[in-house]
Amino acid sequence: MPAVSKGDGMRGLAVFISDIRNCKSKEAEIKRINKELANIRSKFKGDKALDGYSKKKYVCKLLFIFLLGHDIDFGHMEAVNLLSSNKYTEKQIGYLFISVLVNSNSELIRLINNAIKNDLASRNPTFMCLALHCIANVGSREMGEAFAADIPRILVAGDSMDSVKQSAALCLLRLYKASPDLVPMGEWTARVVHLLNDQHMGVVTAAVSLITCLCKKNPDDFKTCISLAVSRLSRIVSSASTDLQDYTYYFVPAPWLSVKLLRLLQCYPPPEDAAVKGRLVECLETVLNKAQEPPKSKKVQHSNAKNAILFETISLIIHYDSEPNLLVRACNQLGQFLQHRETNLRYLALESMCTLASSEFSHEAVKTHIETVINALKTERDVSVRQRAVDLLYAMCDRSNAPQIVAEMLSYLETADYSIREEIVLKVAILAEKYAVDYTWYVDTILNLIRIAGDYVSEEVWYRVIQIVINRDDVQGYAAKTVFEALQAPACHENLVKVGGYILGEFGNLIAGDPRSSPLIQFNLLHSKFHLCSVPTRALLLSTYIKFVNLFPEVKPTIQDVLRSDSQLRNADVELQQRAVEYLRLSTVASTDILATVLEEMPPFPERESSILAKLKKKKGPSTVTDLEDTKRERSVDVNGGPEPAPASTSAMSTPSPSADLLGLGAAPPAPAGPPPSSGGGGLLVDVFSDSASVVAPLAPGSEDNFARFVCKNNGVLFENQLLQIGLKSEFRQNLGRMFIFYGNKTSTQFLNFTPTLICSDDLQPNLNLQTKPVDPTVEGGAQVQQVVNIECVSDFTEAPVLNIQFRYGGTFQNVSVQLPITLNKFFQPTEMASQDFFQRWKQLSNPQQEVQNIFKAKHPMDTEVTKAKIIGFGSALLEEVDPNPANFVGAGIIHTKTTQIGCLLRLEPNLQAQMYRLTLRTSKEAVSQRLCELLSAQF
C-alpha cells in the first residue's frame, strides 16, 4: 500500500476513529472523546501557531465528534480560517464544517460571507463550486441577501465552467425555495432559458430544475423555454443509448433529464406554434412506441427508468387533454399495466386512468377495461391498489354501466378493508343517486348499503335518501313497502330504523290497505325496535308515532298508552320526556283538523348540492372529486330533478391545474360594458312587458351578505331564488385569476334570451380587466350552463363589478343583479417572515398614511381556529410565534397587480372579555390599507 503523504491523509484522525470504534462501552467512548476535546482545545489555545494541516485535522475530529451526537462549542473560528487557505483539502474541510455546524444566526456569518465572496471572485472553478455548495447547504436568509444578485451573473456568464454553472443553478434553486423574494427577476432570466441548449447535460439538468421552479410563479418570463425544452426532449428521445453514453442509465438515455423536461412542459398549456406542437406530439408518440418494444435488459433499473419516462409522458398527455389519439393510446398502454406483476405499476396505472376517465376523448377507452378493474378489486392483495381500483370504477361510471359498477362495489363492500368502507359507501350513494333512472333501484341500493355497512353509513346518506323519496311522488309507495319489509329482519341496523321510521311516518298510509302492513302492524314493528335504539333514534320514532295518530286514528289509543307510560313521561333524557309530554297532550286536546294541519306531510326539500358529495370532497380532497365531476362528459340531472349543483363545498379549493389558462386573457372577447347599476326601485321582475337591456336591476336582496362571505373563500353559491341558482368556483395566481360562473335553471321551463353581463364602473374599468366567454342564450329546464371569466388586476381597486342577468321565463322578463366577489385580497400572495424581519418591516411602514386601524365589536363567536382560517382564506400568510402576545394574529403578504407589488402586514388583536377586535394594517399605499381593513373587519 503506498504511503499517504502528510498533505493528503490525516493519520491522527484515522487513529482517533479507530479508538472510538474499539471502545467497549458508551462510558469508554465518552472518556476518549473528552480526552480528545481537551487536547484539541489546548492546541487551539496554545501559543504555538498551528499550520493548515493541523487545523484541518483537528476540525475534522470535531466534525466527527459532532456527527456522533456530541455538542461542539468551539473550533468554529479555526474552521473559518481554513476558508482562506489556498489548498483545496483545507478549504473543503472548512466549508464542510461550516455547512454542518454553523447556525444561520451565528455571529461568524459575516466572516464566512467575506470568504465566500473572495472564492466566488477568484474564478477558480473548484473554489467557486465549494462556495456555491456552502451557500446552498446553509441556505440562510443572510446568505441569500448577500449573494442572490451574484449567483445569476455567475450562472449566465460566458466564461463560467460547466461544473460552476451546474452548482450555480442548484444553489439559486435552493435560495429561491427558501426565500423567493430575495431572487430578483432580471435580464438573466431570458439567458438562463438558453442553458437548455447547453452542450453539457449536467448543466441542462440543473437548469431545468431551476426553470421549472421559477416558471410556476413567473410563467411569462420563461415562456420561451417551451420550444427549447421540446427541442432538447426530441433529441434525447430519438437518440440511441450509445449517443449519450455518459448519461445513459441501463440503456435508457438521460431518464432524469427526460422526466424533468416533461414536468417543465406541464407548467404550460399546449404549444401554440404548430411546428413545435407537431415535434412534441412526435416525441410523445415515440415514447409510447418504445414502451411497446421488448426490454433491452432484464434488470429492474432498466424498467424503472423506462416506466418513469412513460408515466411522465402520460401525465403530459392528460395535462394537455387535446390529442384524442394520444389519450386513447395512453389509456391502452396503462391497460396493459393493470395486470402487471409489479404492484407499483398496477397502482400507478389505476391512478393515471382515474384522470383519463375524466377526459371526453378517453372516457370510452377507459370503460373497456372495466372487467380488469373489477377483477383487481376482487383479487388484489395490496389495499392501496384496491382503493385506487374503487376510485377508477367511480371515475369511469356513467349511465350505461352504473348498475354493474354499483353492484360490484356493494359486493366488494362486504369484505372491504375497514379503512376504506366509509369512502366506498359515499361513492355508492353518489353513483346510485346520480345515475338512477329507475328510483326503485335507487331505494333498493341504499337500503342494501345500510344492510351491508350500516356502521359506515353517515347521516348524510340516509338524510339524502329521505329527501329524494319526499321529493318524488312515484317512489314513495315503493319506498314505504321496501323499508317495511326490511324492518322485519330480526336484526336491523339503527340507520335502517331511522329511514323506516321517517318514511313510514310520512307514507305508511300508502301501504296500510294491505292486511300484512296494517297500521297496527306497522306500529308494532317499529316499536319492537324502539328499546334497542339510541336516544336520537327514539326521538325520531316518537315523532313517527304522533304522525301515525294523524294518519291512522284507529291506533291512537295504543300510541297514547305508549306515550303515557312512565318510561316516556319520566324518561331521564329531557328530549324524550319533552316529546312524550307534548305529543300526548297534542293527541288529547287537538281536533282532527288541527292534527292534520300540524302533522301534515313534509313539503319537498329545496334543491341543493348533495351533502354526500360535499362529504366525499372533504374526505378525499377536492382535487380528486371536483375535477372529475366538473369534467364529466355526461352532466346528468340529479334525482331531485334539479341541475347539477355549482361547486358549493366548504372544503378547501382545489389546487389550480397547471393547464388552467390563467394567462389566456386574450382568448375571449371583452365583457360588454354597461351602465352602472341603477339605484331606482324595482324587484326581481323589472318589466313584464319589455326586454329592454338598458334597464339594470338593483342589487338583489341579500347580495351584500353573500358578497361578504366570498371574501375569504372562492367556491360556493352566490345567489339563489325560486328560478335561478348562481354558483362560483374561482382561482387566482399573482395578478391573474379565472372564475367559473355556473347558472342553474331550477325550473322545468326554458330560459330564453339568457344574457349575463359584467358591469364595471368608470373608476373600476382602468384597474380591472374582465374578459368573458359567451353563454348559450337558451338554458333548458333543470340544466346548468357555465361561463368563464378571465381576470387581470392592473392596479389596486376598491369597487366590485356587478353581474347582471336578463332572461325570459314563461313569457316574463327577468332581471337580476349581484355583486361579483372580485376583491383586492384575491390577488394576495402569502409571504413567510421571521419575527425579526416582520417587526423591522413593520417599523419601516410607520408613516401615518401607511397605517389603517379599526377597533370593532365581534359579530361572530371569537373562535381561534375560525379566525386563523379566515386570515389564511383572506390570502395572507399566518405567521406563528411572531407577536409577543400569543393571542394575537399576525399576517404578511404581497398584493400583486400588473403595475406594481404592494407589501402588506396585518395584526389582529382580540379582546375576549370585551368581545372586541383591534385590526391594524400597514401597506405602502393608503388606499390599499383602507380597503383591506374594510374587507377583513367585516369577517369577524
PDB file of N, CA and C in Angstrom, residues 669-671 758-760 764 768-772 789-792 801 820 822:
ATOM      1  N   PRO A 669     -63.488  37.566 -26.075  1.00  0.00           N
ATOM      2  CA  PRO A 669     -63.819  38.972 -26.240  1.00  0.00           C
ATOM      3  C   PRO A 669     -64.073  39.635 -24.902  1.00  0.00           C
ATOM      4  N   PRO A 670     -63.821  40.932 -24.805  1.00  0.00           N
ATOM      5  CA  PRO A 670     -64.030  41.603 -23.533  1.00  0.00           C
ATOM      6  C   PRO A 670     -65.500  41.599 -23.146  1.00  0.00           C
ATOM      7  N   ALA A 671     -65.727  41.656 -21.820  1.00  0.00           N
ATOM      8  CA  ALA A 671     -67.096  41.689 -21.321  1.00  0.00           C
ATOM      9  C   ALA A 671     -67.776  42.953 -21.799  1.00  0.00           C
ATOM     10  N   LEU A 758     -71.279  41.560 -17.472  1.00  0.00           N
ATOM     11  CA  LEU A 758     -70.426  42.092 -16.405  1.00  0.00           C
ATOM     12  C   LEU A 758     -70.325  43.605 -16.555  1.00  0.00           C
ATOM     13  N   ILE A 759     -70.581  44.318 -15.456  1.00  0.00           N
ATOM     14  CA  ILE A 759     -70.604  45.774 -15.498  1.00  0.00           C
ATOM     15  C   ILE A 759     -69.538  46.314 -14.557  1.00  0.00           C
ATOM     16  N   CYS A 760     -68.637  47.114 -15.096  1.00  0.00           N
ATOM     17  CA  CYS A 760     -67.611  47.779 -14.285  1.00  0.00           C
ATOM     18  C   CYS A 760     -67.861  49.285 -14.336  1.00  0.00           C
ATOM     19  N   LEU A 764     -63.598  51.641 -11.953  1.00  0.00           N
ATOM     20  CA  LEU A 764     -63.073  50.281 -11.862  1.00  0.00           C
ATOM     21  C   LEU A 764     -62.445  49.805 -13.166  1.00  0.00           C
ATOM     22  N   LEU A 768     -59.205  46.995 -13.511  1.00  0.00           N
ATOM     23  CA  LEU A 768     -59.544  45.578 -13.526  1.00  0.00           C
ATOM     24  C   LEU A 768     -60.003  45.176 -14.926  1.00  0.00           C
ATOM     25  N   ASN A 769     -59.267  44.260 -15.552  1.00  0.00           N
ATOM     26  CA  ASN A 769     -59.663  43.760 -16.869  1.00  0.00           C
ATOM     27  C   ASN A 769     -60.459  42.471 -16.701  1.00  0.00           C
ATOM     28  N   LEU A 770     -61.662  42.422 -17.252  1.00  0.00           N
ATOM     29  CA  LEU A 770     -62.503  41.230 -17.207  1.00  0.00           C
ATOM     30  C   LEU A 770     -62.830  40.820 -18.631  1.00  0.00           C
ATOM     31  N   GLN A 771     -62.607  39.550 -18.942  1.00  0.00           N
ATOM     32  CA  GLN A 771     -62.918  39.054 -20.275  1.00  0.00           C
ATOM     33  C   GLN A 771     -63.697  37.755 -20.125  1.00  0.00           C
ATOM     34  N   THR A 772     -64.810  37.663 -20.857  1.00  0.00           N
ATOM     35  CA  THR A 772     -65.698  36.524 -20.685  1.00  0.00           C
ATOM     36  C   THR A 772     -65.873  35.764 -21.989  1.00  0.00           C
ATOM     37  N   VAL A 789     -64.751  33.566 -16.728  1.00  0.00           N
ATOM     38  CA  VAL A 789     -64.317  34.962 -16.684  1.00  0.00           C
ATOM     39  C   VAL A 789     -62.823  34.976 -16.395  1.00  0.00           C
ATOM     40  N   ASN A 790     -62.030  35.540 -17.303  1.00  0.00           N
ATOM     41  CA  ASN A 790     -60.608  35.738 -17.072  1.00  0.00           C
ATOM     42  C   ASN A 790     -60.403  37.122 -16.473  1.00  0.00           C
ATOM     43  N   ILE A 791     -59.577  37.197 -15.441  1.00  0.00           N
ATOM     44  CA  ILE A 791     -59.432  38.411 -14.639  1.00  0.00           C
ATOM     45  C   ILE A 791     -57.975  38.833 -14.626  1.00  0.00           C
ATOM     46  N   GLU A 792     -57.745  40.123 -14.779  1.00  0.00           N
ATOM     47  CA  GLU A 792     -56.395  40.681 -14.643  1.00  0.00           C
ATOM     48  C   GLU A 792     -56.469  41.936 -13.783  1.00  0.00           C
ATOM     49  N   PRO A 801     -67.148  44.514  -9.469  1.00  0.00           N
ATOM     50  CA  PRO A 801     -68.005  44.505 -10.655  1.00  0.00           C
ATOM     51  C   PRO A 801     -69.386  43.944 -10.312  1.00  0.00           C
ATOM     52  N   LEU A 820     -70.230  40.739  -7.998  1.00  0.00           N
ATOM     53  CA  LEU A 820     -69.310  39.625  -8.231  1.00  0.00           C
ATOM     54  C   LEU A 820     -68.136  39.753  -7.257  1.00  0.00           C
ATOM     55  N   ILE A 822     -65.054  39.834  -6.670  1.00  0.00           N
ATOM     56  CA  ILE A 822     -63.650  40.006  -7.070  1.00  0.00           C
ATOM     57  C   ILE A 822     -63.126  41.168  -6.251  1.00  0.00           C
TER      58      ILE A 822
END
